[in-house]
Amino acid sequence: MPRPTRTRRGAGRGTRHLPETDPSVIIGIDFGTTFSGVAWARSTRPEQINIITSWKTSFNFNSDKEKVPTSISYRNKDETPAWGYAAPIGESSLKWFKLCLLEREDIPEYLRGSQNLQTARASLEKLGIHAVDAISDYLRELWNHSLGCVERAEGASMMNLSSLKVIVTLPAIWPAYALYRMKEAIEKAGIMNFRSTADTTLQFIPEPEAAALASLQDISDRADIKTGDHFVVCDAGGGTVDIITYTVTSKDPMKVKESVKGDGKLCGATFVDERFRLLLKSKIPLSSWERLGEDGVARLMNAEWENGIKPQFCNDGRDWTIQIPFSSRKRDHDQFSSPDINITNQEIIDVFRPIMSQIVELVTTQIQEVKRRYKKLPKFVILVGGFGRCQHLFSCLKRGLKDKVEILQSSGARPWTAVCRGAALRGLEGSSNTAESAICSRIARASYGAIYNVTPWCEKEHDIRDKEWCPVTQVYIAADQASWFLRIGDTIKVGKPVEEQFHQDFNEPVDSISTCLIYSNAINPSVRCDETVKELCHIRWSSIPKYDDLPSWKNSKGQLVKRLDYIIKMTSNGVSLDFEISYQGKIVASKNVAVDYSESGVAARRSVEQHLFVDSDDDDDSGTYVPPDSERPEAPNWGNLNWDDHMASRIPGM
């Protein structure tokens, strides 16, 4: 019989996106762990990106800040929840619920005991709601406020004429199910509700990529940037810190490609906050701490830490004094005084230290990988995000990098709003007045493929455990093998799909066909479906070719076998994957799925509905970049190790 074949792995032609002609309003939403922000722009004025402010507040300040607390308070079932600056500071407000989208096994072990996280989970349980419900309630209020601000600026008549393009950011390190839960929350919030006048569309973008788009806009006119330069974007937020590195491929217009595989970790500002809270508790007598209560502690943290020590601290040797916000009677006369708590500079350093070490490790690992692969250091490290404005973070990185790599940290609100501004920039791409994306290619953070069977089974190439007899083809096959369209570390060109050809053999008509797609986070993905290969999704075909129309061949018994040849095409946008299955040029199945960089997931099991067949001759992958095993080291145990010595050991040539 003829030997089954597969087309070579490679990129197909990209789809050309024609410029939009109808007016649209682009709304970028950065839903953060501690603060959220919204940016918007008109497709006809892409150079003007606006930031939502004028938040409703219970205080005499904060209403014009560029972001709003990710906090919500359920006063009673009949009232609209208080949110943002209007939510009370203290135990009655729900915070940190963004991280509650993650399953326990996807929270690093060292964070599972976090007081803030435990409090958030307990609050959700007490309220009898899921994190998706809390997020949808919060997003509903955020959306209604933002839409009202845009309508006041543009007018109701113009808004009715305009389509809405909503771009929502997500941490790059989140597992796939988190995207689906976020999408559910967005739909429950009413953001995608039907509008009789114009459409509303939804798109996701990784937080570090959004931050990078905003950073590109900020540095595009720098005279010291040239083609071939690398720069690292460190998006340090409340919960996650994401690292991504780009190479400049063109200056006019500014174009970049991702240099090495990005990384990230749950080591944001909230974990520093939690450590300061523990320090504060150790300083205040137990009776006073209990008298303060959770609400009092929260107010103290907000006034003295969040808006006091944390943004100002720069390791300048200064000690800090905090007043306990209640009075005690003096012994000698009928007056009251507030007891003072003294906190030393060294104690604040110790509060920051473990989080700083993790962030520095993320940055230095990226720099080391750029040095290893390109034989040169990045030109810049650009700090963005709320935590990216931290003076102490700048000092730690500057000291560690010894001025070998310049660190850029803007002042004011620009670092804080980088992610939502970048989301708006993504939404503007393809509009009539905007050029195509500045990002030309990405690096795959995981491997993606499909389960298939290899025929014939070969003793030298295949595991004996996978040897099975196929009654249709009358040969032994290597069952449940992994065919990888995209391997971890591969370059993904924006808008260029990856294609693979498969075929399936039948000896009788079938009512349904379902294709099983898989992924793996292993550095070297397995060729067989072992425990490292996870099931991504099943795509059920919407149209099945007529059995009698399929070409025929005969097996060794002379039995007639029908063969169905088809192509699986995959396109990535950084957060999700678009899959299309086509037969003779006609799409018979398609699906958009979230990409998954987590270690969780259901192990891929044999699909009883179908097997894909290819022959055992594989393509040459010698040009594929494979990251080293040390790509994700744990944060160092500092001990008495000198910071400069540690950094020098991490970055060759420094």
XYZ file of C-alpha atoms in Angstrom:
654
model
C 0.000 0.000 0.000
C 1.180 3.622 -0.450
C 3.023 5.027 2.542
C 1.181 7.813 4.422
C 2.785 11.255 4.184
C 2.650 14.663 5.823
C 3.503 18.071 4.429
C 6.563 19.775 5.848
C 6.173 21.899 8.944
C 6.174 25.575 8.065
C 4.330 28.822 7.844
C 1.526 29.442 5.423
C 0.499 32.749 3.973
C -0.769 35.367 6.355
C -4.146 37.018 6.094
C -4.140 40.598 4.957
C -6.289 42.775 7.216
C -7.894 45.641 5.365
C -8.172 48.981 7.171
C -11.426 49.675 8.958
C -13.698 52.347 7.526
C -16.394 52.552 10.218
C -15.631 54.613 13.340
C -14.777 52.637 16.430
C -13.933 53.313 20.046
C -11.154 51.167 21.472
C -11.272 50.472 25.211
C -8.276 48.828 26.876
C -8.916 47.282 30.301
C -6.106 46.388 32.696
C -7.832 44.369 35.415
C -5.136 44.150 38.067
C -4.655 42.372 41.377
C -4.598 45.580 43.411
C -5.444 48.371 40.939
C -7.239 48.469 37.594
C -7.029 50.970 34.764
C -8.865 51.811 31.558
C -7.575 53.608 28.461
C -9.562 54.529 25.381
C -9.072 56.024 21.939
C -10.938 56.713 18.713
C -9.888 54.915 15.547
C -9.927 58.309 13.814
C -7.556 59.820 16.403
C -5.110 57.010 17.229
C -2.453 59.394 18.493
C -4.711 60.492 21.364
C -4.993 57.812 24.047
C -7.099 58.860 27.023
C -7.037 57.508 30.572
C -10.241 57.101 32.583
C -10.279 58.997 35.909
C -12.968 60.805 37.947
C -13.633 57.767 40.098
C -16.465 57.771 42.602
C -14.902 57.980 46.051
C -15.805 57.943 49.728
C -12.797 60.145 50.504
C -11.762 63.687 49.745
C -9.006 62.559 47.397
C -8.068 59.955 44.748
C -10.915 60.639 42.298
C -8.567 61.855 39.559
C -5.979 59.103 39.893
C -5.219 57.123 36.759
C -6.191 53.780 38.304
C -8.746 52.544 40.782
C -8.426 49.915 43.543
C -9.509 46.400 42.584
C -11.785 46.264 45.593
C -15.496 45.613 46.016
C -17.826 45.592 49.009
C -21.193 43.828 49.138
C -23.240 45.881 51.588
C -26.465 43.965 51.036
C -28.094 42.022 48.224
C -30.455 44.846 47.263
C -27.778 47.504 46.764
C -25.186 48.007 44.083
C -21.820 46.972 45.518
C -19.402 49.706 46.506
C -16.208 49.449 44.507
C -12.860 51.098 43.913
C -12.275 54.190 46.021
C -15.877 54.028 47.221
C -15.328 50.633 48.859
C -14.520 50.914 52.565
C -10.923 50.324 53.590
C -10.881 47.264 55.780
C -12.182 43.776 56.319
C -15.575 44.380 54.715
C -14.087 44.903 51.250
C -13.109 42.028 48.994
C -9.608 42.313 47.543
C -7.131 40.008 45.823
C -10.013 38.153 44.173
C -8.254 38.221 40.796
C -5.801 35.585 42.043
C -8.738 33.479 43.233
C -9.392 32.646 39.578
C -6.460 30.263 39.869
C -6.839 26.772 41.253
C -4.859 25.996 44.385
C -2.374 23.800 42.495
C -1.518 26.725 40.209
C -0.579 28.952 43.148
C 3.103 28.488 44.070
C 3.435 26.542 47.304
C 5.213 29.408 49.043
C 2.160 31.648 48.413
C -0.630 29.285 49.401
C -0.368 30.378 53.009
C -0.618 34.066 52.096
C -2.873 35.886 54.549
C -4.323 38.108 51.815
C -5.092 35.165 49.563
C -6.625 33.136 52.383
C -8.743 36.133 53.397
C -9.981 36.576 49.826
C -10.906 32.894 49.488
C -12.641 32.914 52.878
C -14.605 36.050 51.927
C -15.768 34.499 48.670
C -16.850 31.371 50.521
C -18.709 33.433 53.114
C -20.481 35.377 50.370
C -21.291 32.127 48.584
C -19.887 33.305 45.270
C -17.095 32.270 42.909
C -14.229 34.548 41.899
C -15.865 34.795 38.461
C -18.935 36.383 40.100
C -16.890 38.917 42.066
C -14.866 39.825 38.984
C -18.003 40.231 36.870
C -19.574 42.504 39.513
C -16.420 44.617 39.672
C -16.007 44.769 35.882
C -19.662 45.780 35.482
C -19.091 48.860 37.646
C -15.735 49.613 36.026
C -17.276 49.288 32.557
C -20.333 51.429 33.293
C -18.169 54.181 34.774
C -15.700 54.055 31.877
C -18.405 54.010 29.219
C -20.039 57.001 30.897
C -16.748 58.919 30.803
C -16.238 58.131 27.107
C -19.807 59.127 26.286
C -19.410 62.455 28.087
C -16.284 63.130 26.047
C -17.610 61.984 22.659
C -21.362 62.439 22.915
C -24.132 59.846 22.793
C -24.781 60.254 19.067
C -21.154 59.530 18.180
C -21.065 56.547 20.522
C -24.160 55.121 18.842
C -22.396 55.299 15.479
C -19.232 53.646 16.746
C -18.400 50.002 17.224
C -16.640 49.093 20.475
C -13.391 47.124 20.499
C -12.645 45.867 23.991
C -9.085 44.699 24.695
C -8.543 42.994 28.063
C -5.100 42.182 29.464
C -4.123 38.933 31.182
C -0.935 37.769 32.917
C 1.213 35.866 30.432
C 1.923 33.099 32.945
C -1.715 32.224 33.636
C -3.126 28.795 32.688
C -5.639 28.514 29.854
C -8.708 27.990 32.044
C -8.158 31.436 33.607
C -8.811 33.065 30.226
C -12.101 31.197 29.897
C -13.096 32.271 33.395
C -12.206 35.880 32.593
C -14.256 35.685 29.411
C -17.202 34.357 31.419
C -16.840 37.223 33.905
C -16.724 39.772 31.072
C -19.896 38.375 29.523
C -21.682 38.266 32.901
C -20.650 41.892 33.466
C -22.662 42.889 30.404
C -19.676 44.238 28.492
C -20.587 42.141 25.448
C -24.318 42.916 25.602
C -26.060 43.428 22.266
C -26.034 46.985 20.928
C -28.623 47.746 18.264
C -26.506 50.520 16.768
C -23.066 48.892 16.420
C -21.047 45.810 17.327
C -18.891 45.089 20.363
C -15.874 42.800 19.965
C -13.537 41.304 22.565
C -9.834 40.532 22.365
C -7.196 39.540 24.935
C -3.550 40.555 25.089
C -0.772 39.396 27.454
C 0.058 42.064 30.037
C 3.792 42.199 29.197
C 3.044 42.554 25.480
C 0.651 45.424 26.195
C 3.303 47.034 28.392
C 5.841 46.578 25.599
C 3.578 48.278 23.034
C 3.247 51.300 25.309
C 6.996 51.294 25.979
C 7.730 51.185 22.241
C 5.660 54.306 21.777
C 7.587 56.010 24.579
C 11.088 55.158 23.289
C 10.550 55.167 19.518
C 12.125 58.614 19.064
C 15.293 57.889 21.068
C 18.445 58.628 19.082
C 20.432 55.908 20.879
C 18.280 53.011 19.639
C 19.421 51.185 16.530
C 18.450 48.065 14.629
C 19.629 44.943 16.439
C 19.362 46.433 19.924
C 17.557 44.399 22.596
C 15.483 45.769 25.453
C 13.812 44.053 28.398
C 10.373 45.132 29.613
C 9.735 44.361 33.286
C 6.031 44.722 34.037
C 5.888 44.723 37.835
C 2.332 44.826 39.106
C 0.459 44.014 42.263
C 0.325 40.247 41.809
C 2.533 39.214 38.909
C 5.851 40.354 37.493
C 6.228 39.564 33.782
C 9.454 39.826 31.800
C 9.637 40.059 28.009
C 12.538 40.961 25.704
C 12.464 42.387 22.183
C 14.934 43.052 19.372
C 14.583 46.163 17.217
C 14.231 45.039 13.586
C 13.361 48.431 12.084
C 13.443 52.035 13.296
C 11.172 53.739 10.777
C 8.606 52.485 11.350
C 9.547 50.969 14.709
C 9.318 47.177 14.483
C 10.440 44.569 16.997
C 10.502 40.818 17.448
C 10.548 38.854 20.686
C 14.162 37.857 21.384
C 13.889 35.014 23.897
C 11.079 33.233 25.695
C 9.483 35.512 28.266
C 8.980 34.630 31.904
C 6.995 35.680 34.926
C 6.247 34.981 38.543
C 3.795 35.780 41.314
C 6.121 38.205 43.110
C 4.326 41.535 42.848
C 3.840 44.387 45.291
C 1.119 42.692 47.333
C 3.653 40.208 48.676
C 5.805 43.090 49.918
C 2.673 44.583 51.487
C 2.025 41.341 53.316
C 5.559 41.255 54.704
C 5.241 44.838 55.948
C 1.983 43.927 57.652
C 3.785 41.135 59.520
C 6.523 43.577 60.543
C 3.908 46.018 61.787
C 2.196 43.283 63.781
C 5.497 42.361 65.430
C 5.996 45.992 66.485
C 2.563 46.689 67.930
C 1.538 45.147 71.274
C -1.057 42.411 70.877
C -3.674 44.333 72.866
C -3.232 47.375 70.627
C -3.319 45.220 67.488
C -6.593 43.636 68.581
C -7.970 47.050 69.429
C -7.128 48.271 65.941
C -8.983 45.375 64.342
C -8.747 44.471 60.664
C -10.317 47.734 59.534
C -7.918 49.801 61.604
C -4.907 47.837 60.375
C -6.072 48.296 56.777
C -6.386 52.065 57.260
C -2.971 52.190 58.894
C -1.438 50.222 56.013
C -3.088 52.478 53.446
C -2.002 55.728 55.068
C 1.474 54.875 56.333
C 2.643 52.208 53.892
C 0.762 52.344 50.589
C 0.785 56.137 50.415
C 3.801 56.703 52.653
C 6.835 54.490 53.087
C 6.514 52.170 50.068
C 6.595 54.759 47.260
C 9.263 56.857 49.008
C 11.692 54.214 50.221
C 15.072 54.359 48.476
C 17.438 52.808 51.053
C 18.889 56.161 52.109
C 19.403 55.190 55.758
C 16.301 56.985 56.974
C 14.251 55.554 59.830
C 10.476 55.861 59.799
C 7.956 56.714 62.512
C 4.343 55.545 62.466
C 1.644 56.747 64.821
C -0.945 54.255 66.020
C -4.315 55.802 65.063
C -5.875 55.794 68.509
C -5.021 57.571 71.721
C -4.062 56.391 75.166
C -4.476 58.397 78.373
C -1.338 59.872 79.826
C -0.611 59.124 83.477
C 0.202 62.672 84.616
C -2.718 64.717 83.278
C -6.016 64.436 81.441
C -4.679 64.420 77.878
C -4.251 61.870 75.181
C -1.258 60.881 73.052
C -0.666 58.583 70.080
C 2.045 55.964 70.601
C 4.829 55.948 68.018
C 6.286 52.913 66.256
C 9.839 53.221 64.966
C 10.874 51.240 61.868
C 14.495 51.203 60.781
C 15.874 51.438 57.264
C 17.256 47.896 57.602
C 13.850 46.521 58.577
C 12.324 47.987 55.417
C 15.162 46.470 53.361
C 14.325 43.092 54.899
C 10.648 43.559 53.997
C 11.562 44.093 50.345
C 14.475 41.649 50.119
C 12.890 38.292 49.117
C 10.596 39.913 46.561
C 13.432 42.014 45.151
C 15.577 38.897 44.811
C 12.892 37.139 42.777
C 12.396 40.101 40.445
C 16.135 40.594 39.991
C 16.456 36.891 39.254
C 13.773 37.118 36.563
C 15.489 40.097 34.929
C 18.993 38.661 35.124
C 17.869 35.316 33.720
C 16.431 37.121 30.691
C 19.622 39.146 30.290
C 21.737 36.022 30.587
C 19.678 34.280 27.915
C 19.992 37.248 25.545
C 23.758 37.227 26.172
C 23.943 33.471 25.559
C 21.923 33.526 22.361
C 22.956 36.823 20.757
C 26.422 37.383 22.296
C 25.430 40.860 23.464
C 23.611 42.454 26.385
C 20.283 44.277 26.106
C 20.567 48.050 25.903
C 17.734 48.804 28.335
C 15.587 47.360 31.080
C 12.320 49.315 31.049
C 10.323 49.279 34.295
C 6.548 49.603 33.978
C 3.541 48.773 36.137
C 2.598 50.175 39.526
C 5.389 48.319 41.305
C 7.686 49.291 38.437
C 7.616 52.849 39.828
C 9.211 51.656 43.079
C 12.450 53.553 43.767
C 13.915 50.636 45.697
C 13.342 48.251 42.774
C 15.218 50.659 40.523
C 18.072 50.862 43.050
C 18.308 47.077 43.436
C 18.473 46.503 39.692
C 20.878 49.372 39.097
C 23.228 48.190 41.801
C 23.091 44.603 40.632
C 23.578 45.334 36.932
C 26.534 47.659 37.630
C 25.418 50.060 34.885
C 26.151 47.413 32.229
C 22.481 47.538 31.219
C 20.715 50.871 31.557
C 17.471 50.930 33.529
C 14.664 53.244 32.424
C 12.025 54.228 34.970
C 9.632 57.008 34.024
C 8.054 59.152 36.713
C 4.414 60.013 37.068
C 1.560 57.905 35.783
C 3.036 56.558 32.532
C 4.584 53.387 34.024
C 1.385 52.782 35.986
C -0.852 53.096 32.919
C 1.447 51.309 30.456
C -0.598 48.103 30.343
C -3.998 49.690 29.677
C -2.435 52.121 27.165
C -0.806 49.181 25.406
C -4.142 47.376 25.295
C -5.662 50.396 23.556
C -2.744 50.467 21.115
C -3.391 46.822 20.250
C -7.022 47.656 19.508
C -5.956 50.500 17.225
C -3.885 48.184 15.031
C -5.521 47.776 11.656
C -7.618 50.944 11.856
C -7.574 53.269 8.863
C -5.175 55.720 10.514
C -2.878 53.229 12.235
C -0.037 51.105 10.931
C 0.094 47.358 11.451
C 1.451 45.866 14.676
C 4.902 46.961 15.814
C 5.526 43.399 17.038
C 6.564 41.154 14.133
C 7.044 37.845 15.940
C 6.783 36.113 19.305
C 8.588 33.236 20.981
C 6.434 30.217 21.813
C 6.189 29.625 25.570
C 4.780 26.117 25.105
C 4.566 23.409 22.455
C 1.283 22.768 20.630
C 0.205 19.897 18.434
C -2.203 17.019 17.876
C -2.441 13.354 18.789
C -1.836 11.099 15.806
C -0.802 7.563 14.872
C 2.398 6.738 13.004
C 2.288 3.960 10.460
C 4.011 1.597 10.275
C 5.319 0.971 13.784
C 9.148 0.879 13.805
C 11.093 -0.954 16.513
C 14.035 1.467 16.283
C 11.893 4.586 16.581
C 8.860 3.760 18.687
C 8.097 2.613 22.214
C 6.839 -0.966 22.469
C 4.048 0.268 24.758
C 2.572 2.186 21.815
C 2.519 -0.758 19.384
C -1.050 -1.522 18.309
C -2.688 -3.424 15.486
C -4.898 -1.319 13.224
C -7.775 -3.383 11.784
C -8.485 -0.745 9.137
C -5.020 -0.533 7.587
C -3.983 -4.085 8.608
C -0.581 -2.934 9.921
C 0.985 -2.282 13.329
C 0.986 1.395 14.244
C 2.624 3.577 16.892
C -0.525 4.804 18.621
C -1.074 8.100 20.419
C 2.022 9.939 19.261
C 2.485 13.703 19.555
C 2.802 15.760 16.384
C 4.045 19.232 17.336
C 3.025 22.138 15.074
C 4.890 24.541 17.291
C 7.700 23.814 19.741
C 8.647 25.758 22.825
C 11.145 28.456 21.851
C 10.047 28.562 18.196
C 9.542 31.933 16.534
C 5.897 32.676 15.697
C 5.456 35.286 12.976
C 2.487 37.556 13.652
C -0.380 36.779 11.291
C 1.416 33.797 9.735
C -0.328 30.486 10.439
C 1.498 27.189 10.898
C 0.114 24.292 8.866
C 0.362 20.504 9.037
C -1.277 17.907 6.810
C -2.814 14.707 8.185
C -5.004 11.943 6.892
C -7.454 9.509 8.392
C -8.458 6.094 7.036
C -12.000 4.665 7.218
C -13.586 1.347 6.333
C -17.119 2.620 6.945
C -18.957 5.971 7.115
C -18.797 7.948 10.391
C -21.275 10.362 11.958
C -18.731 12.611 13.672
C -15.051 13.468 13.717
C -13.230 15.167 16.585
C -9.598 16.245 16.559
C -7.658 16.225 19.847
C -5.185 19.093 20.298
C -2.410 18.934 22.896
C 0.267 21.072 24.535
C 3.400 20.584 26.611
C 5.561 22.825 28.778
C 8.513 20.430 28.674
C 11.746 21.917 27.328
C 11.967 18.989 24.890
C 8.371 17.899 24.176
C 7.832 14.158 24.059
C 7.104 12.371 20.781
C 4.665 10.099 22.619
C 1.800 11.077 24.896
C 3.453 10.734 28.283
C 2.615 12.603 31.498
C 4.131 15.867 30.177
C 1.654 16.025 27.291
C -1.634 17.699 28.226
C -4.962 17.835 26.458
C -5.773 21.334 25.177
C -9.172 20.766 23.577
C -11.212 18.716 21.114
C -12.412 20.286 17.878
C -15.568 18.686 16.540
C -15.945 18.938 12.790
C -19.000 20.889 11.646
C -18.976 19.252 8.220
C -17.922 15.719 7.259
C -17.047 14.900 3.626
C -19.211 12.260 1.956
C -17.749 8.801 2.423
C -18.318 7.796 -1.211
C -16.447 10.883 -2.476
C -13.213 10.021 -0.652
C -10.323 8.426 -2.559
C -9.842 4.683 -2.005
C -6.988 2.236 -1.533
C -6.806 -1.450 -0.557
C -5.101 -2.913 2.492
C -3.154 -6.191 2.541
C -6.401 -8.173 2.759
C -7.770 -6.473 -0.326
C -10.314 -4.546 1.726
C -11.362 -1.124 0.434
C -10.198 1.764 2.652
C -11.258 5.404 2.261
C -8.716 8.150 2.948
C -9.515 11.652 4.205
C -6.666 14.161 3.733
C -6.937 17.456 5.578
C -4.886 20.367 6.914
C -4.754 21.748 10.455
C -3.821 25.426 10.538
C -2.853 27.241 13.739
C -2.479 31.005 14.291
C -1.342 32.573 17.583
C -2.025 36.069 18.919
C -0.056 35.628 22.139
C -2.973 34.814 24.451
C -5.087 32.480 22.357
C -4.761 30.151 19.391
C -7.016 29.966 16.360
C -7.304 26.502 14.840
C -8.818 25.741 11.451
C -9.246 22.333 9.864
C -9.786 22.356 6.126
C -10.603 19.710 3.534
C -10.034 20.539 -0.136
C -9.818 24.234 0.720
C -13.060 24.289 2.721
C -13.033 24.920 6.486
C -14.745 22.001 8.228
C -13.860 22.920 11.833
C -12.477 25.883 13.745
C -11.918 26.895 17.326
C -10.299 29.649 19.373
C -8.573 28.293 22.463
C -6.514 29.845 25.237
C -2.821 29.132 25.249
C -1.659 27.347 28.388
C 1.729 27.938 30.006
C 0.863 26.267 33.301
C 2.035 22.897 34.533
C -1.529 21.826 35.261
C -3.950 20.275 32.825
C -5.445 16.926 31.971
C -2.928 14.475 30.592
C -3.651 13.733 26.950
C -5.397 10.409 26.581
C -6.221 8.372 23.567
C -8.990 9.822 21.455
C -11.338 6.947 20.648
C -13.173 9.015 18.052
C -10.324 9.285 15.570
C -6.646 8.743 14.887
C -4.457 10.950 12.751
C -1.874 9.175 10.614
C 1.485 10.388 9.370
C 4.563 8.488 8.337
C 7.527 8.125 10.663
C 9.899 10.324 8.645
C 10.071 13.606 10.543
C 11.365 16.979 9.493
C 14.709 18.377 10.513
C 14.325 20.609 13.560
C 18.019 21.364 13.924
C 17.323 25.077 13.620
C 14.827 25.117 16.485
C 15.915 27.141 19.501
C 15.631 25.145 22.737
C 16.026 27.087 26.001
C 18.397 25.681 28.629
C 17.160 23.681 31.617
C 18.112 26.579 33.885
C 15.551 28.891 32.311
C 13.374 29.069 35.423
C 15.682 28.981 38.468
C 14.343 29.600 41.918
C 15.163 32.830 43.693
C 18.618 32.608 45.269
C 19.271 31.987 48.918
C 21.273 35.117 49.609
C 22.899 34.263 52.929
C 26.115 36.289 53.078
C 26.551 36.376 49.293
C 27.477 39.835 48.077
C 24.827 41.250 45.729
C 27.406 42.364 43.162
C 29.135 38.973 43.232
C 25.795 37.240 42.724
C 24.905 39.444 39.760
C 28.337 39.042 38.199
C 27.964 35.279 38.414
C 24.553 35.453 36.735
C 25.558 37.618 33.751
C 28.666 36.553 31.831
C 31.065 39.347 31.077
C 29.781 41.683 33.781
